[in-house]
Coordinates of C-alpha atoms and ligand atoms in Angstrom, one line a residue:
X208 CA 0.1 -0.1 -0.1
X209 CA 1.6 3.5 -1.0
X210 CA 2.5 5.7 2.2
X211 CA -0.3 7.6 3.5
X212 CA -2.9 6.0 1.4
X213 CA -6.0 5.1 3.7
X214 CA -8.3 2.1 3.1
X215 CA -10.7 4.7 2.0
X216 CA -8.6 6.0 -0.6
X217 CA -8.6 2.8 -2.3
X218 CA -12.2 1.6 -1.5
X219 CA -14.1 4.8 -2.2
X220 CA -15.0 5.3 -5.7
X221 CA -13.9 8.9 -6.9
X222 CA -16.4 11.3 -7.2
X223 CA -17.7 11.9 -10.6
X224 CA -16.9 15.7 -10.1
X225 CA -13.5 15.1 -8.7
X226 CA -10.7 16.8 -10.8
X227 CA -8.4 14.3 -12.0
X228 CA -5.2 16.3 -12.5
X229 CA -5.4 17.5 -9.1
X230 CA -5.6 13.9 -7.6
X231 CA -2.7 13.0 -9.8
X232 CA -0.5 16.4 -8.7
X233 CA -1.3 15.4 -5.2
X234 CA -0.1 11.8 -5.8
X235 CA 3.0 13.3 -7.1
X236 CA 3.6 15.5 -4.1
X237 CA 3.0 12.7 -1.8
X238 CA 5.2 10.4 -3.7
X239 CA 8.1 13.2 -3.3
X240 CA 7.7 13.6 0.3
X241 CA 7.7 10.0 1.2
X242 CA 10.9 9.9 -0.8
X243 CA 12.6 12.6 1.5
X244 CA 11.8 15.6 -0.9
X245 CA 13.7 14.2 -4.2
X246 CA 12.7 11.7 -6.6
X247 CA 13.8 11.5 -10.2
X248 CA 11.1 11.8 -13.2
X249 CA 11.4 8.1 -13.8
X250 CA 11.2 7.1 -10.2
X251 CA 8.0 9.4 -9.8
X252 CA 6.6 7.5 -13.1
X253 CA 7.0 4.1 -11.2
X254 CA 6.0 5.4 -7.9
X255 CA 2.7 7.0 -9.3
X256 CA 1.9 4.9 -12.2
X257 CA 1.3 7.9 -14.2
X258 CA 2.8 8.0 -17.8
X259 CA 5.8 10.0 -18.0
X260 CA 4.2 12.7 -20.3
X261 CA 1.8 13.3 -17.1
X262 CA 4.6 13.3 -14.9
X263 CA 6.4 16.0 -16.8
X264 CA 3.4 18.2 -16.9
X265 CA 2.7 18.1 -13.3
X266 CA 6.3 18.7 -12.0
X267 CA 6.4 21.3 -14.8
X268 CA 3.3 23.1 -13.1
X269 CA 4.5 22.3 -9.6
X270 CA 7.8 24.0 -10.7
X271 CA 5.9 27.0 -12.2
X272 CA 4.1 27.5 -8.8
X273 CA 7.5 27.3 -7.0
X274 CA 6.7 24.1 -5.3
X275 CA 9.3 22.0 -7.1
X276 CA 12.5 22.7 -8.3
X277 CA 13.7 20.7 -11.5
X278 CA 17.3 19.7 -11.0
X279 CA 18.5 17.7 -14.0
X280 CA 16.5 14.4 -13.7
X281 CA 15.3 15.3 -10.4
X282 CA 12.3 16.8 -9.2
X283 CA 12.9 18.4 -5.6
X284 CA 10.3 19.8 -3.2
X285 CA 11.1 23.5 -2.4
X286 CA 10.3 25.2 0.8
X287 CA 7.8 27.2 -0.8
X288 CA 5.6 24.0 -0.7
X289 CA 5.4 24.5 3.1
X290 CA 2.8 27.2 2.6
X291 CA 0.2 24.3 2.0
X292 CA 1.0 22.8 5.7
X293 CA 1.3 26.4 7.1
X294 CA -2.3 27.0 5.9
X295 CA -3.3 24.0 8.3
X296 CA -1.2 24.8 11.2
X297 CA -2.0 28.4 11.0
X298 CA -6.0 27.6 10.9
X299 CA -5.5 25.3 13.8
X300 CA -4.0 27.8 16.0
X301 CA -2.4 25.4 18.2
X302 CA 1.4 25.4 17.6
X303 CA 1.2 29.2 17.4
X304 CA -0.5 29.2 20.9
X305 CA 1.5 26.1 22.5
X306 CA 4.7 26.0 20.7
X307 CA 6.6 28.1 23.6
X308 CA 5.5 25.8 26.3
X309 CA 6.6 22.8 24.7
X310 CA 9.9 24.4 24.0
X311 CA 10.4 25.5 27.2
X312 CA 9.2 22.1 28.6
X313 CA 12.1 20.6 26.4
X314 CA 14.4 22.9 27.7
X315 CA 13.5 22.4 31.3
X316 CA 13.8 18.6 31.0
X317 CA 16.5 18.4 28.2
X318 CA 14.2 15.9 26.4
X319 CA 12.3 16.0 23.5
X320 CA 8.7 17.3 23.7
X321 CA 6.2 17.1 20.8
X322 CA 2.7 17.9 20.1
X323 CA 0.5 15.6 17.9
X324 CA -3.0 15.7 16.5
X325 CA -5.2 12.8 15.8
X326 CA -5.2 11.8 12.1
X327 CA -7.7 9.1 11.6
X328 CA -6.1 5.9 13.1
X329 CA -2.7 7.6 13.2
X330 CA -1.1 10.6 14.9
X331 CA 0.5 13.4 13.4
X332 CA 3.1 15.9 14.7
X333 CA 2.3 19.4 14.6
X334 CA 5.2 20.2 16.8
X335 CA 8.6 18.7 17.8
X336 CA 11.1 20.5 20.3
X337 CA 13.9 17.9 19.5
X338 CA 16.6 17.3 22.2
X339 CA 17.3 13.8 20.7
X340 CA 20.6 12.2 21.1
X341 CA 22.1 10.3 18.2
X342 CA 21.0 7.0 19.3
X343 CA 17.2 7.1 18.3
X344 CA 15.1 8.0 15.3
X345 CA 13.5 11.5 15.7
X346 CA 10.2 12.4 13.9
X347 CA 9.4 15.7 12.2
X348 CA 6.6 18.0 11.8
X349 CA 4.0 16.2 9.5
X350 CA 5.0 12.7 10.2
X351 CA 2.4 10.1 10.5
X352 CA 2.8 7.3 12.8
X353 CA 0.2 4.6 13.6
X354 CA -1.5 5.0 16.6
X355 CA -1.3 1.9 18.3
X356 CA 2.7 2.3 18.3
X357 CA 2.8 5.5 20.2
X358 CA 1.9 7.1 23.4
X359 CA -0.4 9.8 22.1
X360 CA -2.3 6.9 20.2
X361 CA -4.2 5.3 23.2
X362 CA -5.6 8.8 24.2
X363 CA -6.9 9.5 20.9
X364 CA -8.3 6.1 20.9
X365 CA -10.5 6.9 23.9
X366 CA -12.5 9.1 21.4
X367 CA -12.6 6.5 18.7
X368 CA -16.2 5.2 17.6
X369 CA -17.0 1.8 16.7
X370 CA -16.3 2.7 13.0
X371 CA -12.7 4.2 14.0
X372 CA -12.0 0.6 15.5
X373 CA -13.5 -1.2 12.7
X374 CA -11.5 1.1 10.3
X375 CA -8.1 0.5 12.5
X376 CA -8.7 -3.2 12.5
X377 CA -9.1 -3.5 8.7
X378 CA -6.0 -1.1 8.3
X379 CA -3.9 -3.6 10.7
X380 CA -5.0 -6.5 8.8
X381 CA -4.1 -4.8 5.4
X382 CA -1.0 -3.6 6.4
X383 CA 0.3 -5.8 9.3
X384 CA 4.0 -4.3 8.7
X385 CA 3.1 -0.6 8.7
X386 CA 4.3 0.0 5.5
X387 CA 1.7 2.8 4.8
X388 CA 3.9 4.7 7.6
X389 CA 7.2 5.7 6.0
X390 CA 8.4 7.7 9.3
X391 CA 8.4 4.4 11.4
X392 CA 10.6 1.3 10.8
X393 CA 8.5 -1.7 9.6
X394 CA 7.7 -4.4 12.0
X395 CA 5.9 -7.6 12.4
X396 CA 4.5 -8.2 15.8
X397 CA 1.0 -7.3 16.4
X398 CA 0.1 -5.2 19.5
X399 CA -3.4 -5.6 18.7
X400 CA -5.3 -6.6 21.9
X401 CA -2.5 -4.6 23.8
X402 CA -3.8 -1.4 22.2
X403 CA -7.3 -2.0 23.0
X404 CA -6.1 -2.5 26.8
X405 CA -4.0 0.5 26.5
X406 CA -6.8 2.7 25.4
X407 CA -9.0 1.4 28.3
X408 CA -6.2 2.4 30.6
X409 CA -5.6 5.7 29.1
X410 CA -9.2 6.5 29.7
X411 CA -8.8 5.7 33.4
X412 CA -5.2 7.5 33.7
X413 CA -5.5 10.3 31.3
X414 CA -1.9 9.6 30.3
X415 CA -0.2 6.9 28.5
X416 CA 3.3 5.4 27.9
X417 CA 5.2 4.1 24.9
X418 CA 7.3 1.7 26.1
X419 CA 9.8 1.1 23.0
X420 CA 6.7 0.5 20.5
X421 CA 8.6 2.1 17.8
X422 CA 11.8 1.1 18.2
X423 CA 14.3 -0.4 20.9
X424 CA 15.3 2.2 23.3
X425 CA 12.7 4.7 22.4
X426 CA 10.0 5.7 25.3
X427 CA 7.6 8.4 25.7
X428 CA 5.0 9.6 28.2
X429 CA 1.9 11.6 26.9
X430 CA -1.1 13.9 28.2
X431 CA -4.0 15.3 26.4
X432 CA -4.2 18.8 26.2
X433 CA -8.2 19.5 26.4
X434 CA -10.1 21.9 24.3
X435 CA -11.5 24.4 27.2
X436 CA -14.7 24.5 25.2
X437 CA -15.5 21.0 24.3
X438 CA -13.7 19.0 26.7
X439 CA -12.6 17.0 23.9
X440 CA -8.7 16.4 23.2
X441 CA -7.4 19.3 21.1
X442 CA -3.7 17.6 20.7
X443 CA -1.5 15.5 22.9
X444 CA 1.8 16.4 24.8
X445 CA 4.5 13.8 24.9
X446 CA 8.1 13.7 26.5
X447 CA 10.2 11.3 24.5
X448 CA 13.6 9.9 26.0
X449 CA 15.7 6.7 25.7
X450 CA 16.0 3.8 28.1
X451 CA 19.7 4.9 28.7
X452 CA 18.4 8.1 30.5
X453 CA 15.0 6.7 31.6
X454 CA 13.3 3.8 31.9
X455 CA 9.5 3.8 31.1
X456 CA 8.6 3.5 34.9
X457 CA 10.8 6.4 35.7
X458 CA 9.2 8.4 32.8
X459 CA 5.9 7.9 35.1
X460 CA 7.7 8.9 38.2
X461 CA 9.8 11.8 37.2
X462 CA 8.6 13.1 33.8
X463 CA 5.0 12.6 34.0
X464 CA 4.3 15.3 36.9
X465 CA 6.2 18.0 34.8
X466 CA 4.6 17.1 31.7
X467 CA 1.0 17.6 33.6
X468 CA 2.0 20.8 35.0
X469 CA 3.1 22.1 31.4
X470 CA -0.2 20.7 29.9
X471 CA -2.0 22.4 32.7
X472 CA -0.5 25.7 31.9
X473 CA -1.2 24.9 28.0
X474 CA -5.0 24.5 28.8
X475 CA -4.8 27.7 30.6
X476 CA -3.4 29.3 27.7
X477 CA -6.2 28.0 25.5
X478 CA -8.9 29.2 28.0
X479 CA -7.4 32.7 27.7
X480 CA -7.3 32.6 24.1
X481 CA -9.7 35.2 22.4
X482 CA -11.8 33.5 19.8
X483 CA -9.8 33.4 16.3
X484 CA -10.9 36.6 15.0
X485 CA -12.1 36.2 11.5
X486 CA -9.8 37.7 9.4
X487 CA -11.1 39.2 5.8
X488 CA -10.3 36.3 3.4
X489 CA -7.7 37.4 0.8
X490 CA -8.9 37.7 -2.8
X491 CA -7.0 36.8 -5.9
X492 CA -4.8 34.1 -4.6
X493 CA -5.1 32.2 -7.9
X494 CA -2.8 34.7 -9.7
X495 CA -2.6 31.7 -12.6
X496 CA -6.3 32.8 -13.6
X497 CA -5.5 35.9 -15.3
X498 CA -2.5 34.5 -17.0
X499 CA -2.8 33.7 -20.6
X500 CA -2.3 30.1 -21.9
X501 CA 0.6 31.2 -23.9
X502 CA 2.3 33.0 -20.7
X503 CA 2.2 29.7 -18.5
X504 CA 3.3 27.4 -21.7
X505 CA 1.2 24.4 -23.1
X506 CA 2.1 22.2 -20.6
X507 CA 0.7 24.1 -17.5
X508 CA -1.9 22.1 -15.9
X509 CA -4.1 25.1 -14.7
X510 CA -6.7 22.7 -13.0
X511 CA -3.8 21.3 -10.9
X512 CA -2.6 25.1 -9.9
X513 CA -6.1 26.0 -9.2
X514 CA -6.8 23.3 -7.1
X515 CA -3.7 23.8 -4.9
X516 CA -4.5 27.7 -4.6
X517 CA -7.7 26.5 -2.7
X518 CA -5.8 24.9 0.3
X519 CA -3.9 28.5 0.7
X520 CA -7.3 30.2 1.2
X521 CA -7.4 28.8 4.5
X522 CA -5.4 30.2 7.6
X523 CA -5.3 31.9 11.0
X524 CA -8.8 33.4 11.5
X525 CA -10.0 31.5 8.1
X526 CA -10.1 27.9 10.0
X527 CA -13.7 27.2 8.4
X528 CA -14.6 28.8 5.2
X529 CA -17.8 28.2 3.0
X530 CA -17.5 27.7 -0.7
X531 CA -18.4 31.3 -1.3
X532 CA -15.5 32.3 0.8
X533 CA -13.2 29.9 -0.9
X534 CA -14.2 31.0 -4.4
X535 CA -13.6 34.8 -3.3
X536 CA -10.2 34.1 -1.5
X537 CA -9.0 32.3 -4.7
X538 CA -10.7 34.2 -7.4
X539 CA -11.8 30.9 -8.7
X540 CA -15.4 30.4 -10.4
X541 CA -17.5 28.8 -7.7
X542 CA -18.0 25.7 -9.8
X543 CA -14.2 25.3 -10.0
X544 CA -13.6 26.0 -6.1
X545 CA -16.5 23.5 -5.6
X546 CA -15.0 20.7 -7.8
X547 CA -11.7 21.4 -6.0
X548 CA -13.2 21.0 -2.5
X549 CA -14.9 17.9 -3.6
X550 CA -11.7 16.3 -4.7
X551 CA -9.9 17.2 -1.3
X552 CA -12.7 15.8 0.7
X553 CA -12.5 12.5 -1.3
X554 CA -8.5 12.6 -0.6
X555 CA -9.1 13.4 3.1
X556 CA -7.4 16.9 2.8
X557 CA -10.6 18.8 3.6
X558 CA -13.6 18.0 5.9
X559 CA -17.0 19.4 5.5
X560 CA -19.3 19.9 8.4
X561 CA -23.0 19.7 8.3
X562 CA -23.5 23.0 7.4
X563 CA -21.0 22.5 4.6
X564 CA -18.1 24.8 6.1
X565 CA -14.9 23.3 5.1
X566 CA -11.5 23.0 7.1
X567 CA -8.2 21.5 6.3
X568 CA -7.2 18.2 7.9
X569 CA -4.0 17.4 9.4
X570 CA -3.2 15.2 6.2
X571 CA -2.6 18.4 4.5
X572 CA 0.9 18.1 6.2
X573 CA 1.7 15.1 4.0
X574 CA 2.0 17.7 1.0
X575 CA 5.7 18.3 1.6
X576 CA 6.0 19.2 4.9
X577 CA 8.2 16.8 6.9
X578 CA 11.0 16.5 4.5
X579 CA 11.5 20.4 4.6
X580 CA 10.7 21.0 8.2
X581 CA 14.4 20.4 8.9
X582 CA 15.6 22.6 6.4
X583 CA 18.9 24.7 7.4
X584 CA 19.5 28.3 6.1
X585 CA 22.6 26.9 3.7
X586 CA 20.1 24.4 2.2
X587 CA 17.6 26.8 1.5
X588 CA 20.0 29.3 0.1
X589 CA 22.1 27.0 -2.1
X590 CA 19.6 26.7 -5.2
X591 CA 19.6 30.4 -5.1
X592 CA 23.2 30.7 -4.9
X593 CA 23.7 28.5 -8.0
X594 CA 21.1 30.5 -10.0
X595 CA 23.1 33.8 -8.9
X596 CA 26.3 32.2 -10.0
X597 CA 24.7 31.3 -13.4
X598 CA 23.4 34.6 -14.0
X599 CA 26.6 36.4 -13.0
X600 CA 29.3 34.1 -13.5
X601 CA 31.2 34.9 -10.1
X602 CA 31.3 32.9 -7.3
X603 CA 28.7 33.5 -4.4
X604 CA 28.7 32.7 -0.9
X605 CA 26.6 32.8 2.4
X606 CA 28.1 33.6 5.9
X607 CA 27.3 33.9 9.4
X608 CA 29.0 35.7 12.2
X609 CA 30.8 33.0 14.5
X610 CA 32.7 35.3 17.4
X611 CA 34.4 38.1 16.0
X612 CA 34.6 36.2 12.6
X613 CA 32.7 35.4 9.6
X614 CA 32.1 31.6 8.7
X615 CA 31.2 30.4 5.2
X616 CA 27.9 28.4 5.6
X617 CA 27.2 27.9 1.9
X618 CA 29.2 28.6 -1.4
X619 CA 28.9 28.2 -5.1
X620 CA 32.4 28.7 -6.6
X621 CA 33.1 29.7 -10.3
X622 CA 36.6 29.7 -10.5
X623 CA 39.3 30.7 -7.8
X624 CA 39.7 34.3 -7.9
X625 CA 41.1 34.2 -4.4
X626 CA 44.8 32.9 -3.3
X627 CA 43.4 31.6 0.0
X628 CA 41.0 28.6 -0.6
X629 CA 37.3 29.3 0.8
X630 CA 35.1 26.6 1.6
X631 CA 32.1 25.9 3.9
X632 CA 33.5 26.5 7.3
X633 CA 36.4 29.0 6.4
X634 CA 36.8 31.9 8.7
X635 CA 37.8 35.4 8.3
X636 CA 38.0 38.6 10.5
X637 CA 34.4 40.1 10.0
X638 CA 35.8 43.8 10.3
X639 CA 37.9 43.1 6.9
X640 CA 35.2 41.6 4.9
X641 CA 31.9 42.7 2.9
X642 CA 30.1 39.7 4.5
X643 CA 31.1 40.8 8.0
X644 CA 30.5 44.5 7.7
X645 CA 26.9 43.5 6.6
X646 CA 26.5 41.2 9.8
X647 CA 27.9 43.6 12.3
X648 CA 25.9 46.4 10.9
X649 CA 23.0 44.7 12.6
X650 CA 24.8 43.0 15.6
X651 CA 24.3 44.0 19.3
X652 CA 26.5 46.9 20.2
X653 CA 28.7 44.9 22.4
X654 CA 29.2 42.6 19.9
X655 CA 30.3 45.1 17.4
X656 CA 32.8 46.6 19.9
X657 CA 34.3 43.4 20.6
X658 CA 34.7 42.6 16.8
X659 CA 36.5 45.8 16.4
X660 CA 38.6 46.1 19.3
X661 CA 41.7 45.1 17.7
X662 CA 41.6 45.3 14.0
X663 CA 44.8 44.3 12.3
X664 CA 46.1 45.5 8.7
X665 CA 45.8 42.4 6.5
X666 CA 46.6 44.5 3.4
X667 CA 47.6 47.9 2.9
X668 CA 44.1 49.0 2.4
X669 CA 42.5 47.3 5.5
X670 CA 40.5 49.7 7.8
X671 CA 41.9 49.6 11.3
X672 CA 40.6 53.1 12.6
X673 CA 37.9 52.2 15.0
X674 CA 36.0 55.6 14.0
X675 CA 36.4 54.5 10.3
X676 CA 35.2 51.3 11.0
X677 CA 32.2 52.5 12.9
X678 CA 31.5 55.1 10.1
X679 CA 31.6 52.1 7.4
X680 CA 29.2 50.1 9.4
X681 CA 26.8 53.3 9.4
X682 CA 27.1 53.5 5.5
X683 CA 26.3 49.8 5.4
X684 CA 23.1 50.5 7.4
X685 CA 22.3 53.5 5.1
X686 CA 22.7 52.0 1.8
X687 CA 21.8 48.3 2.5
X688 CA 24.9 46.7 1.5
X689 CA 29.0 46.6 2.0
X690 CA 31.4 46.9 -0.6
X691 CA 34.8 46.2 0.5
X692 CA 38.1 46.6 -1.9
X693 CA 41.3 44.9 -0.8
X694 CA 41.0 45.0 2.5
X695 CA 41.5 41.1 3.2
X696 CA 43.4 40.2 0.2
X697 CA 45.1 42.3 -2.5
X698 CA 43.2 42.4 -5.7
X699 CA 40.1 41.4 -4.0
X700 CA 36.8 43.2 -4.5
X701 CA 33.6 41.8 -2.6
X702 CA 30.0 43.0 -2.2
X703 CA 27.4 41.9 0.2
X704 CA 24.0 42.2 1.3
X705 CA 21.9 41.1 4.1
X706 CA 19.4 38.2 4.4
X707 CA 16.6 39.0 7.0
X708 CA 14.3 36.6 8.8
X709 CA 10.6 36.9 9.3
X710 CA 11.4 39.6 12.0
X711 CA 13.9 41.6 10.1
X712 CA 16.7 40.8 12.0
X713 CA 19.9 39.9 9.8
X714 CA 20.4 36.0 9.8
X715 CA 23.1 35.8 7.4
X716 CA 24.8 37.9 4.6
X717 CA 25.6 37.0 0.7
X718 CA 28.2 37.8 -1.2
X719 CA 30.2 37.7 -4.4
X720 CA 33.8 38.6 -4.8
X721 CA 35.9 39.0 -7.9
X722 CA 39.4 40.5 -8.9
X723 CA 39.3 44.3 -8.9
X724 CA 40.6 44.2 -12.5
X725 CA 37.4 42.5 -13.7
X726 CA 34.7 45.3 -12.9
X727 CA 34.7 48.7 -11.7
X728 CA 33.2 49.7 -8.5
X729 CA 30.3 51.6 -10.6
X730 CA 29.8 48.4 -12.4
X731 CA 29.8 46.5 -9.8
X732 CA 26.9 48.5 -8.0
X733 CA 25.1 49.0 -11.2
X734 CA 25.1 45.4 -12.4
X735 CA 25.8 42.9 -9.8
X736 CA 24.2 44.5 -6.6
X737 CA 20.8 44.3 -8.1
X738 CA 21.4 40.4 -8.6
X739 CA 22.4 40.1 -5.1
X740 CA 19.5 41.8 -3.7
X741 CA 17.2 39.8 -6.0
X742 CA 19.0 36.6 -4.7
X743 CA 18.5 37.8 -1.1
X744 CA 14.9 38.6 -1.6
X745 CA 14.1 35.2 -2.8
X746 CA 16.1 33.5 0.1
X747 CA 14.1 35.6 2.6
X748 CA 10.8 34.7 1.1
X749 CA 11.9 31.0 1.5
X750 CA 12.8 31.8 5.2
X751 CA 9.6 33.3 5.7
X752 CA 7.6 30.3 4.6
X753 CA 9.7 27.6 6.2
X754 CA 10.5 29.6 9.3
X755 CA 6.7 30.3 10.2
X756 CA 6.4 27.1 12.2
X757 CA 9.5 25.5 12.1
X758 CA 13.0 27.0 13.2
X759 CA 15.5 27.5 10.3
X760 CA 19.2 27.1 11.8
X761 CA 21.4 29.5 10.4
X762 CA 24.4 26.8 9.9
Ligands
PHB139 C1 8.0 11.9 19.4 O1 7.6 12.9 19.6 O2 8.8 11.8 18.6 C2 7.2 10.7 19.9 C3 6.2 11.0 20.5 C4 5.4 9.9 21.2 C5 5.7 8.6 20.9 C6 6.8 8.4 20.4 C7 7.6 9.3 19.7 O3 5.2 7.7 21.4

C-alpha cells in the first residue's frame, strides 16, 4: 500500500466531479514527500503509475508554482510548498499558542517534547522540540505514526467510535508491517489486543506510555491537552526519552508530573485565548487565473494549480470557510472551487461540516512538510546561490557571524579568484570583509565593539581605525550593502547584502567577490548589486515560509 494511502482512498469510488489532474498532482507531491523530498522523474513515474508525459506536465506545473525545482532528472520539493502545511497549522492555531510551552518544557527537562493531533487511526506531529541524542530516530512535523505504536495513540483512541475501531482493525489486517507509515521502521509483531487495553487504561489514567513500541530504546509519556470549550482532546503533548536515561517506569515517576504541569498551563493558555478573529478572506490568490495560456506554457496544468491554490485560502482566522469564501479568496469560479473541495474531501485533505463549512485536515501536512521541516538556511540558500552564479558568472557565498569572525555556510564557486581557499567552514575576521560588515551592521553594540577592538591590517588597504570602521558600518546600514576593496586580500573586491528573517533580523550575509580588474566599483554596484538583492529576496521569501512554524537554523 503506498504511504499515506488509507483504505478509504482505495475503496471509495472517485466522485464524478473530482478533478483528475488535482488527484494526480497530489499523488506526485505525496510520493516526493515520502521519498524525502527528491525523486527522479522516472522514479515518480514508477511510484505513481502515471505516464511519463503526465509526470512531466505535473512537475512542470509544480515548478512554475515554485513548489518544485527541476534539477537535471530530479524533481525536488522547495520550501515554498510548506505554505500548504502552514495553512493548516495557522488555521489550527495550536502551534502558535502552545509551541513556546513545549519548547520551555524541553529545555527544562533536556528531553524532546512534541505535540501531536489525531489523524484518523494515526497520530501526526504538529510540533517538535527536539533534544534527541544520536541513538534514536526523531520525527518531524507532519510525520504520521500508527496510533498503536505511540503514547498519544491510546489517548486519541478513547474518542474513537466503533467505526474508527473497525477501520483501524481493517488497516492492521491490510498492512501488518506498517508499510503505509514511512516515518516508522516496519515491524511484524501485532500489538492488537494490547492497544485496545492501552486505550481502556488511558481513559482511566488520562496519560499513556510508549515503552519501545517504535524502536528499542525509545520511550515516551503523553498527556492530552483538552479543548476548554468542548472538553475533547485538542492535541497530545509527549515527552520522549531513551532507556539509557529513563526507563518507562521512571518516565511516569519523574517526567509525568512535570508534563502534567506544562499541559495545565497549555490548557490555561487555550482558555485565555480570544476566539479566532475572523480575518477578511484574501482575494485573487489564484494568480494563474488571469495569465494567458501562452504565458504559462502549453504544458501548464491549470486545474492542478487552481486546485492547490484552494488550500492556501485557509489560515489563521480562516479555519472554516464556505464555498463562497473559498471562491472569493482564490478568485476562482464557484464551480471550480466546488470541484476542488470535492476532490480534497475525497482525498481526506478537507473535511466538511454538516452546514458545508470546510476545514483543512492534518493530512495537508503530508504535502511536502516533513522533509522540509528541518531545512537549514544554507540548504535553503544553495539553489538560489547556484542561480545567481549562473547569472553573474561569479562565485557566491553565504556567511554568518561566529565570534568575531565570519564563517562561510554555503558557497557556489566558479573559478578561484582568491589565493586563499574558501570552503564552507572557512573563517575570516569580520571587520575586513563585506560579509562581516553587513553582519556587524545589524549586531548588538557589545558584539560590534568586541569585533572591532583589535583590527589588524591584512593588506595596506585594511581599515583599522575604529572611528572609520564605525562609519563604514553606518554606511552599510544606510545603503543596505557593503562593498570592500582589497582589505582582506590584495586584488579582491567583494560586495555583500543582508538576508533577513521574518522579524527583520539579519540572519546571514550573501556576497560575491571578484578581482578588482574584472569590474569597476560602479559596474559592480550597477550590475551585480541588483542581482545580489534579488537573490537575498528569494532566500528571504523561503525563510518566511519555512520559518513560520519551524526553526530554520543558520548553519
Ligand atoms: C515523538 O515526539 O517523537 C514521539 C512521541 C510519542 C511517541 C513516540 C515518539 O510515542
